CSV table of C-alpha atoms and ligand atoms in Angstrom, one decimal:
chain,number,residue,atom,x,y,z
A,819,MET,CA,62.2,118.1,-16.6
A,820,GLU,CA,58.5,118.4,-15.8
A,821,GLY,CA,57.1,120.0,-12.7
A,822,LYS,CA,56.8,123.2,-10.7
A,823,MET,CA,59.4,125.3,-8.9
A,824,LYS,CA,59.5,128.3,-6.6
A,825,ALA,CA,60.7,131.5,-8.2
A,826,ALA,CA,61.1,135.2,-7.3
A,827,LEU,CA,59.0,136.7,-10.0
A,828,LYS,CA,58.5,140.2,-11.3
A,829,ALA,CA,54.8,139.4,-11.9
A,830,GLU,CA,53.7,143.0,-12.7
A,831,ALA,CA,55.2,146.2,-14.0
A,832,ALA,CA,55.4,147.7,-10.5
A,833,PRO,CA,57.8,147.7,-7.6
A,834,GLY,CA,58.4,144.5,-5.6
A,835,ALA,CA,58.6,140.8,-6.3
A,836,THR,CA,56.4,137.8,-5.7
A,837,ILE,CA,57.4,134.3,-4.7
A,838,ALA,CA,55.4,132.1,-7.1
A,839,LEU,CA,55.0,128.6,-8.2
A,840,VAL,CA,55.9,128.4,-11.9
A,841,ASP,CA,56.8,125.7,-14.4
A,842,ILE,CA,60.4,124.4,-14.4
A,843,PRO,CA,61.9,125.9,-17.6
A,844,ARG,CA,62.0,123.7,-20.7
A,845,ILE,CA,65.4,123.5,-22.3
A,846,GLY,CA,66.2,123.8,-26.0
A,847,PRO,CA,68.6,121.5,-27.8
A,848,ARG,CA,71.7,123.6,-26.8
A,849,ASP,CA,70.6,124.5,-23.3
A,850,VAL,CA,71.3,123.1,-19.9
A,851,LEU,CA,69.0,123.0,-16.9
A,852,VAL,CA,70.7,124.0,-13.6
A,853,LYS,CA,69.4,123.4,-10.1
A,854,VAL,CA,70.4,126.6,-8.4
A,855,LYS,CA,72.4,126.2,-5.1
A,856,ALA,CA,73.3,129.8,-4.4
A,857,ALA,CA,72.7,133.2,-6.0
A,858,SER,CA,73.8,136.7,-5.1
A,859,ILE,CA,72.1,140.1,-5.5
A,860,CYS,CA,73.4,142.7,-7.9
A,861,GLY,CA,72.6,146.4,-8.0
A,862,THR,CA,70.8,145.6,-11.2
A,863,ASP,CA,68.4,143.4,-9.3
A,864,VAL,CA,67.6,146.4,-7.0
A,865,HIS,CA,66.7,148.5,-10.1
A,866,ILE,CA,64.5,145.7,-11.3
A,867,TYR,CA,62.9,145.2,-7.9
A,868,ASP,CA,62.2,149.0,-7.6
A,869,TRP,CA,61.0,149.0,-11.2
A,870,ASP,CA,62.8,152.2,-11.9
A,871,ALA,CA,63.0,154.1,-15.3
A,872,TRP,CA,65.7,151.8,-16.6
A,873,ALA,CA,63.8,148.6,-15.7
A,874,GLN,CA,60.5,150.0,-17.2
A,875,ASN,CA,62.2,150.7,-20.5
A,876,ARG,CA,64.2,147.5,-20.7
A,877,MET,CA,62.1,144.7,-19.2
A,878,GLN,CA,58.9,142.8,-19.9
A,879,VAL,CA,56.9,141.0,-17.2
A,880,PRO,CA,56.4,138.3,-16.0
A,881,ARG,CA,60.1,137.7,-15.6
A,882,ILE,CA,62.2,135.7,-13.1
A,883,PHE,CA,65.1,138.0,-12.2
A,884,GLY,CA,68.5,137.4,-10.7
A,885,HIS,CA,71.6,136.5,-12.7
A,886,GLU,CA,74.6,135.8,-10.4
A,887,PHE,CA,74.4,132.1,-9.4
A,888,ALA,CA,75.9,128.7,-9.2
A,889,GLY,CA,74.3,125.3,-9.3
A,890,GLU,CA,74.3,121.7,-10.4
A,891,VAL,CA,73.4,120.7,-14.0
A,892,VAL,CA,70.5,118.3,-13.9
A,893,GLU,CA,69.6,118.0,-17.6
A,894,VAL,CA,71.2,118.8,-20.9
A,895,GLY,CA,69.8,119.4,-24.4
A,896,ARG,CA,70.4,116.8,-27.2
A,897,GLU,CA,73.1,119.0,-28.9
A,898,VAL,CA,75.0,119.8,-25.8
A,899,THR,CA,78.5,118.4,-25.9
A,900,GLN,CA,80.7,119.9,-23.2
A,901,VAL,CA,78.5,119.8,-20.1
A,902,VAL,CA,77.0,116.8,-18.4
A,903,PRO,CA,74.5,116.3,-15.6
A,904,GLY,CA,76.3,116.5,-12.3
A,905,ASP,CA,78.6,119.3,-13.4
A,906,PHE,CA,78.8,122.3,-11.1
A,907,VAL,CA,78.5,125.6,-13.0
A,908,ALA,CA,78.3,129.3,-12.8
A,909,ALA,CA,77.4,131.4,-15.8
A,910,GLU,CA,78.5,134.3,-17.9
A,911,THR,CA,75.3,136.3,-17.8
A,912,HIS,CA,75.7,138.1,-21.0
A,913,ILE,CA,74.5,135.8,-23.8
A,914,THR,CA,76.2,137.1,-26.9
A,915,CYS,CA,75.0,136.7,-30.5
A,916,GLY,CA,78.1,135.3,-32.0
A,917,HIS,CA,77.6,137.1,-35.4
A,918,CYS,CA,77.8,140.8,-34.9
A,919,TYR,CA,81.0,142.9,-35.6
A,920,GLN,CA,82.1,142.9,-32.0
A,921,CYS,CA,81.5,139.1,-31.5
A,922,ARG,CA,83.5,138.4,-34.6
A,923,THR,CA,86.4,140.6,-33.7
A,924,GLY,CA,87.2,139.6,-30.1
A,925,GLN,CA,85.0,142.2,-28.4
A,926,ALA,CA,82.0,140.0,-27.5
A,927,HIS,CA,81.8,141.7,-24.1
A,928,VAL,CA,80.2,144.6,-25.9
A,929,CYS,CA,78.0,142.5,-28.3
A,930,ARG,CA,75.4,144.7,-29.9
A,931,ASN,CA,72.7,142.0,-29.5
A,932,VAL,CA,73.5,140.9,-26.0
A,933,GLN,CA,70.8,139.2,-23.9
A,934,ILE,CA,71.2,139.3,-20.2
A,935,LEU,CA,70.0,136.5,-17.9
A,936,GLY,CA,67.3,137.8,-15.4
A,937,VAL,CA,66.7,140.8,-17.6
A,938,ASP,CA,66.0,139.8,-21.2
A,939,ARG,CA,65.2,136.2,-20.3
A,940,ASP,CA,64.3,134.3,-17.1
A,941,GLY,CA,67.0,134.4,-14.4
A,942,ALA,CA,68.4,132.7,-11.4
A,943,PHE,CA,66.2,133.6,-8.4
A,944,ALA,CA,64.5,130.3,-8.8
A,945,GLN,CA,65.1,126.6,-8.0
A,946,TYR,CA,66.0,126.0,-11.6
A,947,ILE,CA,67.3,128.0,-14.5
A,948,ALA,CA,67.8,127.1,-18.2
A,949,ILE,CA,70.9,128.6,-19.8
A,950,PRO,CA,72.7,128.1,-23.1
A,951,GLU,CA,75.5,125.6,-22.8
A,952,LYS,CA,78.0,128.3,-24.2
A,953,VAL,CA,77.6,130.5,-21.1
A,954,ALA,CA,77.9,127.7,-18.5
A,955,TRP,CA,81.2,128.0,-16.6
A,956,LYS,CA,82.3,124.8,-15.1
A,957,THR,CA,83.5,125.3,-11.5
A,958,GLY,CA,85.3,123.0,-9.2
A,959,LYS,CA,83.0,121.2,-6.8
A,960,GLU,CA,85.3,122.0,-4.0
A,961,ILE,CA,84.5,125.7,-4.4
A,962,ASP,CA,82.0,126.9,-1.8
A,963,HIS,CA,78.6,127.5,-3.4
A,964,SER,CA,78.4,131.1,-2.3
A,965,VAL,CA,81.9,131.9,-3.7
A,966,ALA,CA,81.0,130.1,-6.9
A,967,SER,CA,77.9,132.3,-7.3
A,968,ILE,CA,79.9,135.5,-7.0
A,969,GLN,CA,82.4,134.7,-9.8
A,970,GLU,CA,80.4,136.8,-12.2
A,971,PRO,CA,80.5,140.1,-10.2
A,972,PHE,CA,84.0,139.3,-9.1
A,973,GLY,CA,84.9,139.1,-12.8
A,974,ASN,CA,83.8,142.7,-13.1
A,975,ALA,CA,86.4,143.6,-10.5
A,976,VAL,CA,89.0,141.5,-12.3
A,977,HIS,CA,88.3,143.2,-15.6
A,978,ALA,CA,88.4,146.7,-14.1
A,979,THR,CA,91.5,146.2,-12.1
A,980,PHE,CA,93.6,144.4,-14.7
A,981,ALA,CA,92.5,146.6,-17.6
A,982,GLY,CA,95.9,148.3,-17.2
A,983,GLU,CA,99.1,148.0,-15.1
A,984,ILE,CA,98.5,147.5,-11.4
A,985,ALA,CA,101.8,146.1,-9.9
A,986,ASP,CA,103.7,148.8,-8.0
A,987,MET,CA,101.0,151.4,-8.7
A,988,THR,CA,99.3,153.7,-6.4
A,989,VAL,CA,95.6,152.9,-6.6
A,990,ALA,CA,92.4,154.7,-5.5
A,991,VAL,CA,89.2,152.7,-5.4
A,992,PHE,CA,86.1,155.0,-5.3
A,993,GLY,CA,83.1,153.1,-4.0
A,994,CYS,CA,83.5,150.0,-1.9
A,995,GLY,CA,80.5,147.9,-2.7
A,996,PRO,CA,81.4,144.3,-3.3
A,997,ILE,CA,83.1,145.0,-6.7
A,998,GLY,CA,85.1,147.8,-5.2
A,999,LEU,CA,86.1,145.7,-2.2
A,1000,TRP,CA,87.3,142.9,-4.5
A,1001,ALA,CA,89.2,145.4,-6.5
A,1002,VAL,CA,91.0,146.5,-3.4
A,1003,GLY,CA,91.9,142.8,-2.7
A,1004,LEU,CA,93.0,142.3,-6.3
A,1005,ALA,CA,95.2,145.4,-6.3
A,1006,ARG,CA,96.8,144.2,-3.0
A,1007,ILE,CA,97.6,140.6,-4.2
A,1008,SER,CA,98.9,142.0,-7.5
A,1009,GLY,CA,101.5,144.2,-5.8
A,1010,ALA,CA,100.0,147.6,-5.8
A,1011,SER,CA,102.1,149.9,-3.7
A,1012,THR,CA,99.5,152.1,-1.9
A,1013,ILE,CA,95.8,151.6,-2.0
A,1014,PHE,CA,93.2,154.2,-1.0
A,1015,ALA,CA,89.6,153.1,-0.4
A,1016,ILE,CA,87.0,155.9,-0.6
A,1017,GLU,CA,83.6,155.0,0.8
A,1018,PRO,CA,81.0,156.7,3.1
A,1019,ASN,CA,79.8,153.5,4.8
A,1020,ALA,CA,81.8,152.5,7.9
A,1021,LYS,CA,81.2,148.8,7.6
A,1022,ARG,CA,82.4,148.7,4.0
A,1023,LEU,CA,85.4,150.7,4.8
A,1024,GLU,CA,86.3,148.2,7.5
A,1025,ILE,CA,86.0,145.4,5.0
A,1026,ALA,CA,88.2,147.4,2.6
A,1027,ARG,CA,90.9,147.6,5.3
A,1028,ASN,CA,90.7,143.8,5.7
A,1029,MET,CA,91.0,143.4,1.9
A,1030,GLY,CA,94.2,145.3,2.0
A,1031,ALA,CA,93.5,149.1,1.7
A,1032,ASP,CA,96.2,151.2,3.3
A,1033,TYR,CA,94.0,154.3,3.6
A,1034,LYS,CA,90.3,154.2,4.3
A,1035,LEU,CA,88.8,157.6,3.4
A,1036,ASN,CA,85.3,158.6,4.3
A,1037,PRO,CA,84.3,161.4,1.9
A,1038,ARG,CA,81.6,162.6,4.4
A,1039,GLU,CA,84.4,163.4,6.9
A,1040,LEU,CA,87.3,164.6,4.7
A,1041,ASP,CA,88.2,165.6,1.1
A,1042,PRO,CA,89.6,162.4,-0.5
A,1043,VAL,CA,91.4,164.4,-3.2
A,1044,HIS,CA,93.2,166.4,-0.6
A,1045,GLU,CA,94.2,163.3,1.3
A,1046,ILE,CA,95.4,161.4,-1.8
A,1047,LEU,CA,97.4,164.4,-3.1
A,1048,ASP,CA,98.9,164.8,0.4
A,1049,VAL,CA,100.1,161.1,0.6
A,1050,THR,CA,101.4,161.1,-3.0
A,1051,ASP,CA,103.4,164.3,-2.6
A,1052,GLY,CA,101.0,166.2,-4.8
A,1053,LEU,CA,101.4,163.7,-7.7
A,1054,GLY,CA,98.1,161.9,-7.5
A,1055,VAL,CA,97.5,158.2,-8.0
A,1056,ASP,CA,98.6,156.1,-11.0
A,1057,VAL,CA,95.2,154.3,-11.2
A,1058,VAL,CA,91.7,155.2,-10.3
A,1059,LEU,CA,89.1,152.4,-10.1
A,1060,GLU,CA,85.7,154.1,-10.2
A,1061,MET,CA,83.1,151.7,-8.7
A,1062,SER,CA,80.5,154.1,-7.3
A,1063,GLY,CA,78.8,155.8,-10.2
A,1064,HIS,CA,78.4,158.8,-8.0
A,1065,PRO,CA,79.0,162.1,-9.9
A,1066,THR,CA,81.0,163.7,-7.1
A,1067,ALA,CA,83.2,160.6,-6.7
A,1068,ILE,CA,83.8,160.4,-10.4
A,1069,ARG,CA,84.9,164.1,-10.5
A,1070,GLN,CA,87.1,163.5,-7.4
A,1071,GLY,CA,88.6,160.4,-9.1
A,1072,PHE,CA,89.8,162.5,-12.0
A,1073,LYS,CA,91.1,165.2,-9.7
A,1074,ALA,CA,93.1,162.6,-7.7
A,1075,LEU,CA,94.6,161.0,-10.8
A,1076,ARG,CA,98.2,161.9,-11.7
A,1077,ASN,CA,99.0,163.2,-15.2
A,1078,GLY,CA,99.2,160.2,-17.5
A,1079,GLY,CA,97.3,158.0,-15.2
A,1080,ARG,CA,94.6,155.4,-15.9
A,1081,VAL,CA,90.9,155.5,-14.8
A,1082,SER,CA,88.7,152.4,-15.1
A,1083,LEU,CA,85.1,153.5,-15.0
A,1084,LEU,CA,82.7,150.7,-13.8
A,1085,GLY,CA,80.1,152.4,-11.6
A,1086,ILE,CA,77.1,153.4,-13.5
A,1087,PRO,CA,75.8,157.0,-13.0
A,1088,SER,CA,72.0,157.3,-13.0
A,1089,SER,CA,72.2,160.5,-15.2
A,1090,MET,CA,74.6,162.7,-17.2
A,1091,VAL,CA,77.8,163.6,-15.3
A,1092,GLU,CA,79.7,166.9,-15.8
A,1093,LEU,CA,83.5,166.7,-16.0
A,1094,ASP,CA,86.3,169.1,-16.4
A,1095,LEU,CA,87.5,167.4,-19.7
A,1096,ALA,CA,90.2,170.0,-20.5
A,1097,ASN,CA,92.0,169.9,-17.1
A,1098,ASP,CA,91.2,166.4,-15.8
A,1099,ILE,CA,91.4,164.3,-19.0
A,1100,ILE,CA,92.9,166.1,-22.0
A,1101,PHE,CA,95.8,168.1,-20.4
A,1102,LYS,CA,96.3,165.2,-18.0
A,1103,GLY,CA,96.8,162.8,-20.8
A,1104,ALA,CA,94.5,160.4,-18.9
A,1105,THR,CA,93.6,157.0,-20.2
A,1106,VAL,CA,89.9,156.4,-19.5
A,1107,LEU,CA,88.5,153.0,-19.9
A,1108,GLY,CA,84.8,152.0,-19.9
A,1109,ILE,CA,84.4,148.7,-18.2
A,1110,SER,CA,81.4,146.7,-19.2
A,1111,GLY,CA,80.9,143.2,-17.9
A,1112,ARG,CA,83.7,140.7,-18.3
A,1113,ARG,CA,85.9,140.0,-21.3
A,1114,ILE,CA,84.4,136.8,-22.8
A,1115,TYR,CA,86.1,134.6,-21.7
A,1116,ASP,CA,89.5,136.0,-20.9
A,1117,THR,CA,88.2,137.4,-17.7
A,1118,TRP,CA,86.8,134.1,-16.6
A,1119,TYR,CA,90.0,132.3,-17.1
A,1120,ARG,CA,91.8,134.9,-15.1
A,1121,THR,CA,89.2,134.8,-12.4
A,1122,ARG,CA,89.6,131.1,-12.2
A,1123,ARG,CA,93.4,131.5,-11.7
A,1124,VAL,CA,92.9,134.1,-9.0
A,1125,LEU,CA,90.5,131.8,-7.1
A,1126,GLU,CA,92.8,128.8,-7.5
A,1127,SER,CA,95.8,130.8,-6.2
A,1128,GLY,CA,94.0,131.0,-2.9
A,1129,GLN,CA,95.5,134.5,-2.3
A,1130,LEU,CA,92.1,136.2,-2.0
A,1131,ASP,CA,89.3,135.3,0.3
A,1132,LEU,CA,86.2,136.4,-1.6
A,1133,LYS,CA,84.0,135.5,1.4
A,1134,GLN,CA,85.3,138.4,3.4
A,1135,VAL,CA,82.9,140.5,1.3
A,1136,ILE,CA,79.8,138.4,2.0
A,1137,THR,CA,77.9,139.9,4.9
A,1138,HIS,CA,74.5,138.3,4.7
A,1139,THR,CA,73.0,134.9,3.6
A,1140,LEU,CA,69.2,134.5,3.4
A,1141,PRO,CA,66.7,132.0,1.9
A,1142,PHE,CA,65.7,133.3,-1.5
A,1143,GLU,CA,62.1,133.5,-0.3
A,1144,GLN,CA,63.3,136.5,1.7
A,1145,ILE,CA,64.2,138.5,-1.4
A,1146,SER,CA,62.4,141.6,-0.3
A,1147,GLU,CA,64.2,141.7,3.0
A,1148,ALA,CA,67.5,141.1,1.2
A,1149,ILE,CA,66.8,144.0,-1.2
A,1150,GLU,CA,66.1,146.3,1.7
A,1151,ILE,CA,69.4,145.4,3.2
A,1152,MET,CA,71.1,146.2,-0.1
A,1153,LYS,CA,69.4,149.5,-0.3
A,1154,SER,CA,70.5,150.4,3.2
A,1155,GLY,CA,74.1,150.2,1.9
A,1156,ASP,CA,75.1,148.6,5.3
A,1157,CYS,CA,76.3,145.4,3.7
A,1158,GLY,CA,78.8,143.7,1.4
A,1159,LYS,CA,77.6,140.9,-0.8
A,1160,ILE,CA,74.2,139.2,0.0
A,1161,ILE,CA,73.8,135.5,-0.9
A,1162,LEU,CA,70.5,133.8,-1.4
A,1163,THR,CA,70.1,130.1,-0.7
A,1164,PHE,CA,67.7,127.6,-2.3
A,1165,ASP,CA,67.6,124.5,-0.2
B,920,LIG,ZN1,77.3,139.9,-30.9
């Protein structure tokens, strides 16, 4: 498709973003062009916006950022076989190489040559995005645009929560940003017995209660380890879902875990974290799982089934919707922490 489109562009290697008029992306033979209907903002986008050390080392400019989105296919390359114009799609944002050891042995979610939309190639904070057909995830047109756009981060919660047993388990979710909040909901509908939500922001804690948390614990007001041990008769929880990346929360999570329990680590610390390995992992016989992205595409099928079951209202976690031209404002709201998921619109 020829023409221009509006995009949120990292035009320079510096903090901020520019709304610019750029060419609509050209598609290759195996690509599809998607007219973006909704996108959501990820913590990664904040790192990119702020141009922190990670972004400086990883990214090149100019680059359209943003990767969580849904939209309508408007054009397909000549070798595309499974997607047609008019399809409504979201996308797996990790474009895997298909030929490395991991890709060939069922571990494509940790592909060694992964390219990420909105990081390594142009992303979704634009009126159009070109993506490889293989990452397009067809989504029912009856699904709300905003919900369709959050399937990707919701998939992170699905992967983290279901990486081990959850039914009848006691579960502590440390960090209730959107992924933590969805994890609370997933644990609830999966039959977890008792769910603790640990989060300093009052608004997020309130959403956690609505998602099904039995205990909302503000670590600025009390010691979550003490509370969890108290409620579990000194045993600790069966499962810790670590969504904050905060060093103190990570250490508290291991302290609150029962012997033989499972920790899913998803939150990304900004630097090295010191742990009491001997007491909190080795002698505990803890199972520690690193959660990266979504299993490709097992997690997507599971996510689809959860959505179709209608048991979980993902929209409860959406607190703001703004036109994408207001990206700077949206990022500031994100940085305040006083929000759930923020959706950007493109009409
Ligand atoms: Zn690979």
